[in-house]
Coordinates of C-alpha atoms and ligand atoms in Angstrom, one line a residue:
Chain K
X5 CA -12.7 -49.6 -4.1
X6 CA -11.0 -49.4 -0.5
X7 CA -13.4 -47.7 1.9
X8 CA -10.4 -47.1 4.6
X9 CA -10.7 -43.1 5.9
X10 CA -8.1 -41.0 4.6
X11 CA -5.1 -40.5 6.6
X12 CA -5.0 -38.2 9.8
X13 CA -2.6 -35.6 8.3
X14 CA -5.3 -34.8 5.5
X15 CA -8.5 -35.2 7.5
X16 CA -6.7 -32.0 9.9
X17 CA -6.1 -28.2 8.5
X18 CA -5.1 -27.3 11.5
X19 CA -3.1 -29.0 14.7
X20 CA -1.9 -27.2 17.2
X21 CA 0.0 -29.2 20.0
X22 CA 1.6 -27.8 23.4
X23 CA 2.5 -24.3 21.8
X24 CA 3.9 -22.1 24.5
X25 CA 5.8 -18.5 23.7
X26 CA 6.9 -15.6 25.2
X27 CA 7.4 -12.4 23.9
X28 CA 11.2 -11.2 23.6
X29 CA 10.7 -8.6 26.7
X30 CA 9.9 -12.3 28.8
X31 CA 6.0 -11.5 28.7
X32 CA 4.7 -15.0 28.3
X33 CA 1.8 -15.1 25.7
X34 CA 0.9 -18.7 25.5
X35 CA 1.3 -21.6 27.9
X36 CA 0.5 -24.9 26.4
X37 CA -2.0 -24.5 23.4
X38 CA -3.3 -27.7 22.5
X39 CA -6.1 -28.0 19.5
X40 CA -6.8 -29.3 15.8
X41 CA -9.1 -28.2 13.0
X42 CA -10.7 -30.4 10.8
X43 CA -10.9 -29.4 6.9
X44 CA -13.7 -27.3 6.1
X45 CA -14.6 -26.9 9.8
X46 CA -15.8 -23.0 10.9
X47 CA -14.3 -22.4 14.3
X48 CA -14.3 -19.0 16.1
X49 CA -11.6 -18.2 18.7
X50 CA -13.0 -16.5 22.0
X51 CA -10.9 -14.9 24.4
X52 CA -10.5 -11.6 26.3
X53 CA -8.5 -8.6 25.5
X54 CA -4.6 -10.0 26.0
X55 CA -5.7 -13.5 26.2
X56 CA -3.1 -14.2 23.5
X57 CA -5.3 -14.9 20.3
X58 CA -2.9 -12.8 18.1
X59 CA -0.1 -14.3 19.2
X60 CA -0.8 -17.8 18.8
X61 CA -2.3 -16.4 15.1
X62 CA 1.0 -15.2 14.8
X63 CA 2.7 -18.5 14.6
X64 CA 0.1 -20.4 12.5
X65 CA 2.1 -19.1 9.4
X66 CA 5.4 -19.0 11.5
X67 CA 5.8 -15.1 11.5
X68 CA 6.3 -15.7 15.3
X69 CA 8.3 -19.2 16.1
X70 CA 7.1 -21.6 18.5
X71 CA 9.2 -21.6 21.9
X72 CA 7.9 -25.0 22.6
X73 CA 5.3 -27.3 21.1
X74 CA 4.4 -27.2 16.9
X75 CA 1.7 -26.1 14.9
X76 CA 0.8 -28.4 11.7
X77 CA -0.9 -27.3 8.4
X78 CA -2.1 -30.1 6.6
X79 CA 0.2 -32.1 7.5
X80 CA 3.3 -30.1 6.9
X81 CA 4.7 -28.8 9.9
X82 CA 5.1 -24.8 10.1
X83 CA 9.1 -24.5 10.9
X84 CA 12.1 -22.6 8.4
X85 CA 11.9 -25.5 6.3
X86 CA 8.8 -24.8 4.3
X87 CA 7.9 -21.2 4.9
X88 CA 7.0 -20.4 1.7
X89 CA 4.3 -23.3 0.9
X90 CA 3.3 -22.4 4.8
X91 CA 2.0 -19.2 4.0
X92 CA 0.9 -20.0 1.1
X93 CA -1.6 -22.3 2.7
X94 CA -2.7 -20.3 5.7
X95 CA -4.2 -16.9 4.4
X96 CA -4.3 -14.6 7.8
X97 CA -6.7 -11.3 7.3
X98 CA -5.4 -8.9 9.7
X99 CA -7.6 -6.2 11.6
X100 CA -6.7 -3.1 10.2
X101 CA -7.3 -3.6 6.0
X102 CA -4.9 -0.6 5.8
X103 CA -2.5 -3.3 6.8
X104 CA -3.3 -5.2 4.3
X105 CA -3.6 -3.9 1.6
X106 CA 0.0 -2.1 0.5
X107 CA -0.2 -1.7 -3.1
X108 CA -1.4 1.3 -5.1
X109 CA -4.1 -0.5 -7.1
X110 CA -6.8 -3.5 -5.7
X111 CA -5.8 -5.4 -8.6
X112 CA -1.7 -5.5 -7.8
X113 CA -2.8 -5.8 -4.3
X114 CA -4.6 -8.9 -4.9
X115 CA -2.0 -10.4 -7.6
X116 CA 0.6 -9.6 -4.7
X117 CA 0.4 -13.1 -3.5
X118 CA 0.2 -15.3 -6.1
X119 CA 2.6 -13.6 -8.0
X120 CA 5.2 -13.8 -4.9
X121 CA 4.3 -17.5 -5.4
X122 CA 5.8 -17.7 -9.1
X123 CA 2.4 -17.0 -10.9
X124 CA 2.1 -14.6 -14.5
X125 CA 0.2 -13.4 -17.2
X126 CA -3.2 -14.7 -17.6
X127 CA -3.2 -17.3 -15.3
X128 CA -2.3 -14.7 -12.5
X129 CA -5.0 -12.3 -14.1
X130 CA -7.8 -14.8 -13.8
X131 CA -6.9 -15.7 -10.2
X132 CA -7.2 -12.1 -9.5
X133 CA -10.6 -12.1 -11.0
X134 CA -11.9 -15.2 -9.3
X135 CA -10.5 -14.1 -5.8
X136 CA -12.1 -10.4 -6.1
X137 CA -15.7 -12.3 -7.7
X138 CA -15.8 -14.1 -4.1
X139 CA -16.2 -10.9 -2.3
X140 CA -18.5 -8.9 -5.0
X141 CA -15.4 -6.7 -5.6
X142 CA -14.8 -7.2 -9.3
X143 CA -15.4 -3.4 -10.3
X144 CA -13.1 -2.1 -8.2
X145 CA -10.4 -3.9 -9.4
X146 CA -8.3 -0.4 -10.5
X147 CA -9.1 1.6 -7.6
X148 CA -6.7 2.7 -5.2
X149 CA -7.2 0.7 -1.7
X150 CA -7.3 3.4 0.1
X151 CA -9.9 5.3 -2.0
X152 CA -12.7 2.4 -0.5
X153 CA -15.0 2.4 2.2
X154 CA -14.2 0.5 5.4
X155 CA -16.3 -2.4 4.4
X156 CA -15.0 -3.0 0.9
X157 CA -11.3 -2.8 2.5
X158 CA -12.1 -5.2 4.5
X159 CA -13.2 -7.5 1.7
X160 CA -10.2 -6.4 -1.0
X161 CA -8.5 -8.0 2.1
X162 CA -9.6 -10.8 2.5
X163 CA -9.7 -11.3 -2.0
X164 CA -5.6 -11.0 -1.2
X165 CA -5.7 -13.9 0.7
X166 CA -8.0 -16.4 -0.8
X167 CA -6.1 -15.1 -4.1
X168 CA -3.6 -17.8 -2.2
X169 CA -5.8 -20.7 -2.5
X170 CA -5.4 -21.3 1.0
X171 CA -6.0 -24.3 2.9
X172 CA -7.4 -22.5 6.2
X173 CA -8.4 -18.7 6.5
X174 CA -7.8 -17.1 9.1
X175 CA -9.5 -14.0 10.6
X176 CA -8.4 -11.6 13.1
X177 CA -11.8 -9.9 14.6
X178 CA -13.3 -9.7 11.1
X179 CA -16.6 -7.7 12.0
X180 CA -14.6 -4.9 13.7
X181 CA -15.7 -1.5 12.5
X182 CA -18.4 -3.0 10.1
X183 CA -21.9 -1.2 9.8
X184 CA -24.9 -4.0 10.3
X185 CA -25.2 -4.5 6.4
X186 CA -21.5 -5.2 5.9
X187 CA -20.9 -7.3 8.6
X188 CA -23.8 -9.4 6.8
X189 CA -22.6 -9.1 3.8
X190 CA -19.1 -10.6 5.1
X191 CA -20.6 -13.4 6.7
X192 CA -22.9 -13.9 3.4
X193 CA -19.2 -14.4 1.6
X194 CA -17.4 -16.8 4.7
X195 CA -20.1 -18.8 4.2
X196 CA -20.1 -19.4 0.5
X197 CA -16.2 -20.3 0.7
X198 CA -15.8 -24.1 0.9
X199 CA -13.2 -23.6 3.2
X200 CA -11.7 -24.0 6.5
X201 CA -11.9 -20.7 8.6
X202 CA -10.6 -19.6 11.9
X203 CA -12.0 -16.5 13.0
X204 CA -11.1 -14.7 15.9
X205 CA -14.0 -12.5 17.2
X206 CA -15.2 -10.5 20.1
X207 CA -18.6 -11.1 18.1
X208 CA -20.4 -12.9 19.9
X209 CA -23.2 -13.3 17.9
X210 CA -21.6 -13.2 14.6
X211 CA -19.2 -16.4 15.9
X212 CA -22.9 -18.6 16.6
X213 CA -23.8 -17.5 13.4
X214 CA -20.8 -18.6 11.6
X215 CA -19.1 -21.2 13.4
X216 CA -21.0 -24.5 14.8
X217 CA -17.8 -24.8 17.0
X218 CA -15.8 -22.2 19.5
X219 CA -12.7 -22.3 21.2
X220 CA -12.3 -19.9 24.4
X221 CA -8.4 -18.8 24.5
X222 CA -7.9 -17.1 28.7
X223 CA -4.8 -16.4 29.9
X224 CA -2.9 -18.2 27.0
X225 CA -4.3 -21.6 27.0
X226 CA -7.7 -23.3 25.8
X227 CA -9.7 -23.1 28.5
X228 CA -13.1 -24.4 26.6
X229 CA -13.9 -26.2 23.3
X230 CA -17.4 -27.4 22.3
X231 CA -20.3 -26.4 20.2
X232 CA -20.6 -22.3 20.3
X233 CA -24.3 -22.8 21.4
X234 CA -23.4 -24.6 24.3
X235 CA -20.5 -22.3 25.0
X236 CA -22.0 -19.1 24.8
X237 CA -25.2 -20.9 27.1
X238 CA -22.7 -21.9 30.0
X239 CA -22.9 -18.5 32.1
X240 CA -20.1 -19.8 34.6
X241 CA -17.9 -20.6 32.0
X242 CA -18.3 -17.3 30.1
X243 CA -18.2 -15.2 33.1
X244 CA -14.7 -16.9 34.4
X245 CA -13.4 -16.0 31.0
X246 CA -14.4 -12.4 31.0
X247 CA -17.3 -13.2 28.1
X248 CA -20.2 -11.3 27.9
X249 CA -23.0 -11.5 25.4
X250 CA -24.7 -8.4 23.9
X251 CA -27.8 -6.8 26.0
X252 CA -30.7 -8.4 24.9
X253 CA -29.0 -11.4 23.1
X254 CA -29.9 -14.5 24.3
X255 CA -27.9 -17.5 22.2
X256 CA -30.8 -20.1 23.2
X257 CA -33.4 -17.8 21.2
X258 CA -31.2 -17.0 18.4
X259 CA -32.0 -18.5 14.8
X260 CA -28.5 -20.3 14.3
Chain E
X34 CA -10.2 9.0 3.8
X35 CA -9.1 11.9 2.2
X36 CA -9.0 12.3 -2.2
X37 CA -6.6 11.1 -3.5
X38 CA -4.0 14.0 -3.7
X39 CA -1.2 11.7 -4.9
X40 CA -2.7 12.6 -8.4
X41 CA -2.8 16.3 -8.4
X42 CA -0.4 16.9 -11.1
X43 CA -2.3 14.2 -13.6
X44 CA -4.6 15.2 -16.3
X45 CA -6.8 12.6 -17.3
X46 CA -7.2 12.3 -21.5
X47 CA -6.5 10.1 -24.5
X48 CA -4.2 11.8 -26.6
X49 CA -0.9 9.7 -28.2
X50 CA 0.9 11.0 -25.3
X51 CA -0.9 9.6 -22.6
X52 CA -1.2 6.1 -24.2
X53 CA 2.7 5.7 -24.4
X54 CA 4.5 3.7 -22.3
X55 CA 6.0 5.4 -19.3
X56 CA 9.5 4.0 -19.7
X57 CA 9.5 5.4 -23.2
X58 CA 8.8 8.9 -22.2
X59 CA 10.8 9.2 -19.0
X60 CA 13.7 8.1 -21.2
X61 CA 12.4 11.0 -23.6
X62 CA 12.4 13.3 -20.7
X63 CA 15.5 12.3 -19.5
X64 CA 17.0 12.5 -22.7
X65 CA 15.8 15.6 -23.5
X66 CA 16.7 17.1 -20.5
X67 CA 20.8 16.3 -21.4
X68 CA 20.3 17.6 -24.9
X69 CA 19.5 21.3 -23.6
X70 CA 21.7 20.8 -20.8
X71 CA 24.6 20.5 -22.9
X72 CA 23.5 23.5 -24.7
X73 CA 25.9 26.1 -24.5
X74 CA 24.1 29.2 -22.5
X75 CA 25.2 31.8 -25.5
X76 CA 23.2 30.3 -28.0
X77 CA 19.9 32.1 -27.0
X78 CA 17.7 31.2 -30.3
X79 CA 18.1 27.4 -29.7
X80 CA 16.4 28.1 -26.2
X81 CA 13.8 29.8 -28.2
X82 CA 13.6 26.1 -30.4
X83 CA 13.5 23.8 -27.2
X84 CA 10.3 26.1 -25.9
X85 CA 8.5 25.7 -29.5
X86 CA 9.2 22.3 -28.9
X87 CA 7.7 21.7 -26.0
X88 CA 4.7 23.5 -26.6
X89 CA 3.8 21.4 -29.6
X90 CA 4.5 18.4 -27.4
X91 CA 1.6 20.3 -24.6
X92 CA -0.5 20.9 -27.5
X93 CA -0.2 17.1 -29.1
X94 CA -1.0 16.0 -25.3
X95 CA -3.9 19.0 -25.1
X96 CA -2.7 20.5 -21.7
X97 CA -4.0 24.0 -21.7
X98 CA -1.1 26.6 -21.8
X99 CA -2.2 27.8 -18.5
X100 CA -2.3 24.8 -16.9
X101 CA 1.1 23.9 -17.2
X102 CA 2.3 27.1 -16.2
X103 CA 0.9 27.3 -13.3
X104 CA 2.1 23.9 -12.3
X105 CA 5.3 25.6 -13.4
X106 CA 5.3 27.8 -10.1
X107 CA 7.3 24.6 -7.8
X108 CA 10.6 26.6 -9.6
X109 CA 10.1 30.1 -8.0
X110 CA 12.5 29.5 -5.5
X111 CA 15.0 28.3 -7.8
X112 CA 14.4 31.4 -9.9
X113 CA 14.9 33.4 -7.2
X114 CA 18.2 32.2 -6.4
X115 CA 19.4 32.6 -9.9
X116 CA 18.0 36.0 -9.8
X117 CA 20.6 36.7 -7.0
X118 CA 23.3 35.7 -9.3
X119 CA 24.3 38.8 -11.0
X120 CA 24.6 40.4 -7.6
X121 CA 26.9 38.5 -6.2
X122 CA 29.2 36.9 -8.4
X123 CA 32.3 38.3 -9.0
X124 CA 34.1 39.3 -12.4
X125 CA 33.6 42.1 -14.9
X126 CA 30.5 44.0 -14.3
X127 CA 28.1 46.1 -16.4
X128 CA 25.8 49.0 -15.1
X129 CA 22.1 48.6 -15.9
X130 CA 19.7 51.2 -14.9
X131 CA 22.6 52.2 -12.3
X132 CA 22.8 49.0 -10.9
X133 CA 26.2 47.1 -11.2
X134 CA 25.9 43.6 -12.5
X135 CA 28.4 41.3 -12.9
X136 CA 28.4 39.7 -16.6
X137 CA 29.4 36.2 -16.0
X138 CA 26.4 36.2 -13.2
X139 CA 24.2 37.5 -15.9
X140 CA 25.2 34.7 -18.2
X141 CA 24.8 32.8 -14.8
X142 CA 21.5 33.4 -13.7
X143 CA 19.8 33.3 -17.6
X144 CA 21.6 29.4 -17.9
X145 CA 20.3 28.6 -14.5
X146 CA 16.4 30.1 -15.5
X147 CA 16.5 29.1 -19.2
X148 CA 17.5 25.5 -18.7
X149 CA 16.0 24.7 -15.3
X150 CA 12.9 26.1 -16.8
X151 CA 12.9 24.2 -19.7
X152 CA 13.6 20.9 -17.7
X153 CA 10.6 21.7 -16.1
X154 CA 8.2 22.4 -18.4
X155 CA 9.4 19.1 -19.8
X156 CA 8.8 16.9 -16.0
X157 CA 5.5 18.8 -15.8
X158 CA 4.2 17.8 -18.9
X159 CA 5.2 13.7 -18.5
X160 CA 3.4 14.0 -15.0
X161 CA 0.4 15.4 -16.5
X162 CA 0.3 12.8 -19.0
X163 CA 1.6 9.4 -17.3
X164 CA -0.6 8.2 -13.5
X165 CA 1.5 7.8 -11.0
X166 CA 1.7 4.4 -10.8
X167 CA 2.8 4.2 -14.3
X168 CA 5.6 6.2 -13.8
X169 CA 6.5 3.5 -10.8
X170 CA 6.4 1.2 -13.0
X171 CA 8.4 2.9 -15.7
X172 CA 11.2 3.9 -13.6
X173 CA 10.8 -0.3 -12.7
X174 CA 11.5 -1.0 -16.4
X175 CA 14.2 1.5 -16.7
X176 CA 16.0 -0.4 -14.0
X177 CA 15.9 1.8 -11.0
X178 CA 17.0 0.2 -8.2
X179 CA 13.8 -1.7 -6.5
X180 CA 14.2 -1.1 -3.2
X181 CA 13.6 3.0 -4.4
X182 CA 11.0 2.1 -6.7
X183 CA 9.5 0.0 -3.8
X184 CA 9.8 3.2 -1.2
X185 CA 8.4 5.5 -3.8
X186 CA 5.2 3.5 -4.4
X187 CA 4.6 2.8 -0.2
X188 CA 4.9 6.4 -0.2
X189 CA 2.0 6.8 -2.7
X190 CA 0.2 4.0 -1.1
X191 CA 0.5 5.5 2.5
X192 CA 0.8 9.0 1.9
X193 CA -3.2 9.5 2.6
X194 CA -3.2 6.8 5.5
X195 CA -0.2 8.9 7.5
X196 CA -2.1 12.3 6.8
X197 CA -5.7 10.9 7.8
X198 CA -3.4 9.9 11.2
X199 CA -2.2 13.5 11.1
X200 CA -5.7 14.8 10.5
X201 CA -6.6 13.0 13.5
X202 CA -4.3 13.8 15.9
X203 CA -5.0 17.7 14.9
X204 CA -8.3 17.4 15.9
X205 CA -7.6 15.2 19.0
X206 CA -5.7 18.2 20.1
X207 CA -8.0 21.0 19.4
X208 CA -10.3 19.1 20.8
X209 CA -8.6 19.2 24.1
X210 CA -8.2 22.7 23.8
X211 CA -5.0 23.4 22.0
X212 CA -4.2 25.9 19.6
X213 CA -1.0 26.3 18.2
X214 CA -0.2 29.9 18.1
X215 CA 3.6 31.1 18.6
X216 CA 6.6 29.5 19.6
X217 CA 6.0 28.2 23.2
X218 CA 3.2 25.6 21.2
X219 CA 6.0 24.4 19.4
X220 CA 7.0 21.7 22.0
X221 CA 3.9 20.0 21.8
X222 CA 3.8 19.8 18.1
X223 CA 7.3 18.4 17.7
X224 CA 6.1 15.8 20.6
X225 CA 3.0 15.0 18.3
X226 CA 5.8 14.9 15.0
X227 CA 7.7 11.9 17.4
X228 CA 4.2 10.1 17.8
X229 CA 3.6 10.4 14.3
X230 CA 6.6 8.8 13.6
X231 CA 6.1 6.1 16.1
X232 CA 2.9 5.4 14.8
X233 CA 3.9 5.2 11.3
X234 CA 6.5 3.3 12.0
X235 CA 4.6 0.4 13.8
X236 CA 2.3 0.4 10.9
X237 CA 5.4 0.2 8.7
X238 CA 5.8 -3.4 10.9
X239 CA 2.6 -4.3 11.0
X240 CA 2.3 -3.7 6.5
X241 CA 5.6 -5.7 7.1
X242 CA 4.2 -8.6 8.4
X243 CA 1.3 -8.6 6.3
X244 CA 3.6 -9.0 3.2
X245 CA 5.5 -11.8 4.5
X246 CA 2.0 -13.6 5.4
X247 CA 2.0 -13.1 1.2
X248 CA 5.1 -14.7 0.6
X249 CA 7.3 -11.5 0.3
X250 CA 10.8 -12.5 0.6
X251 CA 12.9 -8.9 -0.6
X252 CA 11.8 -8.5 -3.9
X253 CA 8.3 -7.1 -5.1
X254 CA 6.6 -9.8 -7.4
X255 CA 6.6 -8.6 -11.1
X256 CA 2.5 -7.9 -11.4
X257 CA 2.4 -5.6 -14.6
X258 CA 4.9 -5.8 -17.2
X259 CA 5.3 -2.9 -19.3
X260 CA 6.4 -3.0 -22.6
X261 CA 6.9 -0.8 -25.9
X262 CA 7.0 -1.6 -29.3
X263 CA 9.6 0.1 -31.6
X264 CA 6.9 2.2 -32.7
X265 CA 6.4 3.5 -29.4
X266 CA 10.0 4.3 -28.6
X267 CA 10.8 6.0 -32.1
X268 CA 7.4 8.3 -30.6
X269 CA 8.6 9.0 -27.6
X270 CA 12.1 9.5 -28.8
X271 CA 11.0 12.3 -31.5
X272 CA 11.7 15.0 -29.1
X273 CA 15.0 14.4 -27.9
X274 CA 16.1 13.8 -31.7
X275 CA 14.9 17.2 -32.6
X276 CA 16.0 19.0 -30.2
X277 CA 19.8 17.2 -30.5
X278 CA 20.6 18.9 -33.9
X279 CA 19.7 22.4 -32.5
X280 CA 22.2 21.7 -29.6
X281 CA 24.8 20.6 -31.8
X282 CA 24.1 23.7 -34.1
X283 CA 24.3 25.9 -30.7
X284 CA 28.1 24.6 -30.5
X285 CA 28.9 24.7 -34.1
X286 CA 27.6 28.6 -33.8
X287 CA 29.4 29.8 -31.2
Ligands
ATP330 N1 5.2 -7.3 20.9 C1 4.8 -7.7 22.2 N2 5.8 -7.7 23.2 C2 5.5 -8.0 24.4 N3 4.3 -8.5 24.8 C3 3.3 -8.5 23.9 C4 3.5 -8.1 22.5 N4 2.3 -8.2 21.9 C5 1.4 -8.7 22.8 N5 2.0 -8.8 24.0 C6 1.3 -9.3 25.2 O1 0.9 -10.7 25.0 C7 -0.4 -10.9 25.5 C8 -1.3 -11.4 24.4 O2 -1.5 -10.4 23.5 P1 -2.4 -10.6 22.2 O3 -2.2 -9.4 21.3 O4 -2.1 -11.9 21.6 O5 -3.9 -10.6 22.8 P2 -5.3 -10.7 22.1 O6 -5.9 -11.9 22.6 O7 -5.1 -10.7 20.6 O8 -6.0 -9.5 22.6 P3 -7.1 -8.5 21.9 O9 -8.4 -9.2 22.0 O10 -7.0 -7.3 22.7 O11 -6.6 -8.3 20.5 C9 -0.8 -9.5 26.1 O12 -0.7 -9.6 27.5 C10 0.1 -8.5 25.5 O13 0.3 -7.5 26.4
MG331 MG1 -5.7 -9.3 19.0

C-alpha cells in the first residue's frame, strides 16, 4: 500500500481563482475572487447586501460565465464544455423555494433532476425516495409544492438538489423566513449530509453553528477567510465589512 | 398560500372511470365529440341517444346529476348567442307566438345548443374524473406538442403563486388607502396589471434559472410514464363506438 495523498484536483470541491464579472449594464460584481473548498468542508459566505455573493454563486454552475479568472469543481473546470456534469455536481438551493420548486407534484419536482440526467423507472423512484428521506419529507411526496408551509418548501428544495448527488451544496441565505424550530430542523439535516456545503447567510449565528470556517465577500472580493469564531470575534474586521451580530449574541459565549 | 383552486372541477372517487388512464379517455372525449359533431342537426332522437349516453357514463363515474349541471353553466354565453340566431339570420321565416323566426336560424341555434351542450357535458365529466396533472400528462402521451403541455402545467404550478402576489398587492393598496371605485381608479389598477406582469415575469427568469441549475436543456425529462393496456382502451373507447352507429343511422335517416 502507497501512502502518497491523493491528488490536489480530488482533495478540492471547490476552487475559485481570480474570478472577476460585470454585469451586462457594466456594473462590476466581482473583482478578483480567489478561494478553494476542500471536500466535505462547511463554509459560510458573509457579505453585505450587494457585496456580490449571488453573483459569484451564479457562476459556480456556470449560469453566469466568468469575465476573467475560472472556477473548478472537482477538478473539472466549469466552462461550455461540460455544463451538464457541472450542474450535475454543484446542487445550488435558491432563496425563494417558489423558485425552486416548478413542478405540480414534490415527487416530479424532485425526480426533475435526475431524470434531466438520463435516469428511469425504479432507479429514479428510489433516488426520489432517498433524497426526500434526507429532509423528513417522505409523506409529502404527492403533494403539490405550493400547497406546503414555508419550511417544508424550503426542504422539498433542497431534496431536488441532493436528488443530484452533488459534489458541493450550495445555499443561498438558507434560514431566510424560517420560524426558530425550522431553522433547527434545517441545520439538524446540513449536518447529517456527508457533504460539502457552501452556505451563504446573513445568519450570523446559524453560520458559527454550521460552518467551522467563513469567508467575508465586501465589495466583490474576499476580504477575510479564517475560522468563523475568530471572524465573527474580530469587531474591526466585522464593522469594516458592514457585519453585525444579533443583540445579545456574543460568538465567544456561544456553544459551537 | 391559498387552496388549491386549480382542482375545482375534480371529484375525488374510485369508480372504473377515474382509474383509467387519461390518454384513453381524452381520446374517448375527443372521439366522441366528432361522432355527434358529424351528426346531422335533423336527426333529433339521436341527440336524445348521445344524452342517455352520457348519463350512464356520469352514473358509472357516480357524479351527482346536479353536480355536473351546474358545472355545465361555463356555456351560458354560448347559449345565449345561439339563442340570438333565429333573430338574425336570414332566409325563410316562421311566426311563433307573433314573433318572426327565421327557420334555418332555428335549425341554427338548436345544432349550436344540442351539440355544444353535449360536448360539454362530455369535457365536464373527464375533468371530474381525471386530476389535473393527469390530464397533463395525457395530452403528453397523446403527443401534444411539449412546449404547450409544458405552458399548461407552469400555469397550474404558478397559478396560486401569481394570485398570492395579486392578493398582496390588493391589500398593499388598500392599505394605503385606495379603493377602487369608478373609472378614474382605473389608471392605477392597470399600473399594478404592468407590475404584476413585471413581477411574474422575473420570477418566470428566476424558475428559469433554477431549471437549468437541474440540467434542463428544452425538453421536460419523462418522470411518469403513462400507459394503458388494451383493456383499458377498448373501456374507454365504448362510448364513442356506441354512439358512432346512432350517427351513422342519423345520416341513413334523413
Ligand atoms: N442583473 C443585474 N444587472 C446589473 N447589476 C446587478 C444585477 N444583479 C445584481 N447586480 C449588482 O451586482 C452587485 C452584487 O449583487 P448580488 O446580488 O450578487 O449581491 P448579494 O451579495 O447577493 O446581496 P444580498 O445580500 O442583498 O443578496 C450589486 O451591486 C447589484 O446591484
Ligand atoms: Mg443575494
Amino acid at each position: 500500500m502507497t501512502d502518497s495523498p491523493p491528488p490536489a484536483s480530488l482533495e478540492l470541491s471547490l476552487e475559485v481563482s481570480g474570478l472577476a464579472y460585470a454585469y451586462p449594464d457594466g456594473h462590476q460584481a466581482l473583482f478578483g475572487v480567489d478561494f478553494t473548498v476542500r471536500r466535505g468542508e462547511r463554509v459560510a459566505l458573509l457579505g453585505p447586501n450587494g457585496a456580490g455573493k449571488t453573483t459569484l454563486v451564479l457562476h459556480l454552475n456556470g449560469i453566469l460565465t466568468a469575465g476573467a479568472g475560472s472556477v473548478t469543481v472537482a477538478g473539472l473546470p466549469v466552462g461550455k464544455a461540460h455544463l451538464a456534469e457541472i450542474r450535475r455536481r454543484v446542487g445550488i438551493v435558491f432563496q425563494d423555494p417558489d423558485d425552486q420548486l416548478f413542478m405540480p407534484t414534490v415527487r416530479e419536482d424532485v425526480a426533475f433532476g435526475p431524470a434531466a440526467a438520463g435516469l428511469r423507472g425504479p432507479a429514479l423512484e428510489a433516488r426520489v425516495e432517498y433524497a426526500l428521506s434526507l429532509v423528513g419529507m417522505e409523506a409529502f411526496a404527492d403533494r403539490p409544492p405550493h400547497h406546503l408551509s414555508f419550511g417544508q418548501r424550503r426542504r422539498v428544495a433542497v431534496a431536488t438538489v441532493l436528488a443530484m448527488e452533488p459534489e458541493i451544496l450550495v445555499l443561498d441565505e438558507p434560514s431566510s423566513n424560517l420560524d426558530p424550530a425550522s431553522r433547527r430542523e434545517l441545520a439538524d439535516i446540513l449536518r447529517s449530509l456527508d457533504i460539502t456545503v457552501l452556505m451563504v447567510t446573513h445568519d450570523l449565528p446559524y453560520a458559527l453553528e454550521l460552518c467551522p470556517r467563513s469567508l467575508i465577500l465586501s465589495e466583490g472580493t474576499i476580504a477575510a477567510d479564517g475560522p468563523t469564531a475568530d471572524i465573527l470575534c474580530d469587531e474591526p474586521l466585522m464593522t469594516t465589512h458592514r457585519l453585525e451580530l444579533p443583540f445579545g449574541f456574543n460568538p465567544k459565549t456561544a456553544p459551537a | 398560500m391559498g387552496a388549491g383552486h386549480a382542482h375545482r372541477l375534480y371529484r375525488h372517487g374510485h369508480t372504473p372511470l377515474h382509474a383509467l388512464p387519461p390518454h384513453c379517455k381524452l381520446a374517448a372525449v375527443l372521439c366522441f365529440v366528432v361522432v355527434v359533431v358529424s351528426t346531422p342537426r335533423e336527426a333529433v332522437w339521436a341527440f336524445g341517444l348521445y344524452a342517455v349516453l352520457l348519463a350512464s357514463v356520469a352514473a358509472v363515474a357516480r357524479l351527482p346529476a346536479l353536480f355536473v349541471l351546474r358545472r355545465m353553466l361555463i356555456e351560458v354565453p354560448f347559449v345565449a348567442f345561439a339563442v340570438l340566431m333565429p333573430f338574425v339570420a336570414q332566409g325563410e321565416r316562421v311566426d311563433v307566438l307573433g314573433l318572426s323566426l327565421s327557420v334555418n336560424g332555428l335549425w341554427g341555434a338548436w345544432n349550436v345548443l344540442a351539440k355544444g351542450t353535449l360536448g360539454v357535458a362530455a369535457s365536464v365529466i373527464l375533468a371530474s374524473t381525471t386530476e389535473l396533472r393527469a390530464l397533463l400528462l395525457g395530452l403528453q402521451r397523446l403527443k401534444l406538442p411539449p412546449l404547450l403541455v409544458q405552458i399548461a402545467s407552469f400555469m397550474i404550478r404558478y397559478g396560486d403563486v401569481i394570485a398570492d402576489e395579486m392578493r398582496r398587492m390588493r391589500i398593499a393598496r388598500e392599505s394605503r388607502g385606495f379603493q377602487a371605485k369608478g373609472v378614474r381608479h382605473w389608471g392605477v389598477l392597470g399600473k399594478t396589471a404592468g407590475a404584476l406582469f413585471i413581477r411574474s415575469y422575473e420570477r418566470g427568469e428566476r424558475v428559469h434559472l433554477a431549471m437549468i441549475s437541474r440540467g434542463y436543456a428544452g425538453t421536460m425529462p419523462v418522470i411518469d410514464e403513462v400507459t394503458a393496456t388494451r383493456r383499458q382502451w377498448s373501456r374507454a373507447l365504448t362510448l364513442p363506438l356506441l354512439a358512432l352507429p346512432i350517427c351513422l343511422l342519423g345520416w341513413t335517416t334523413l
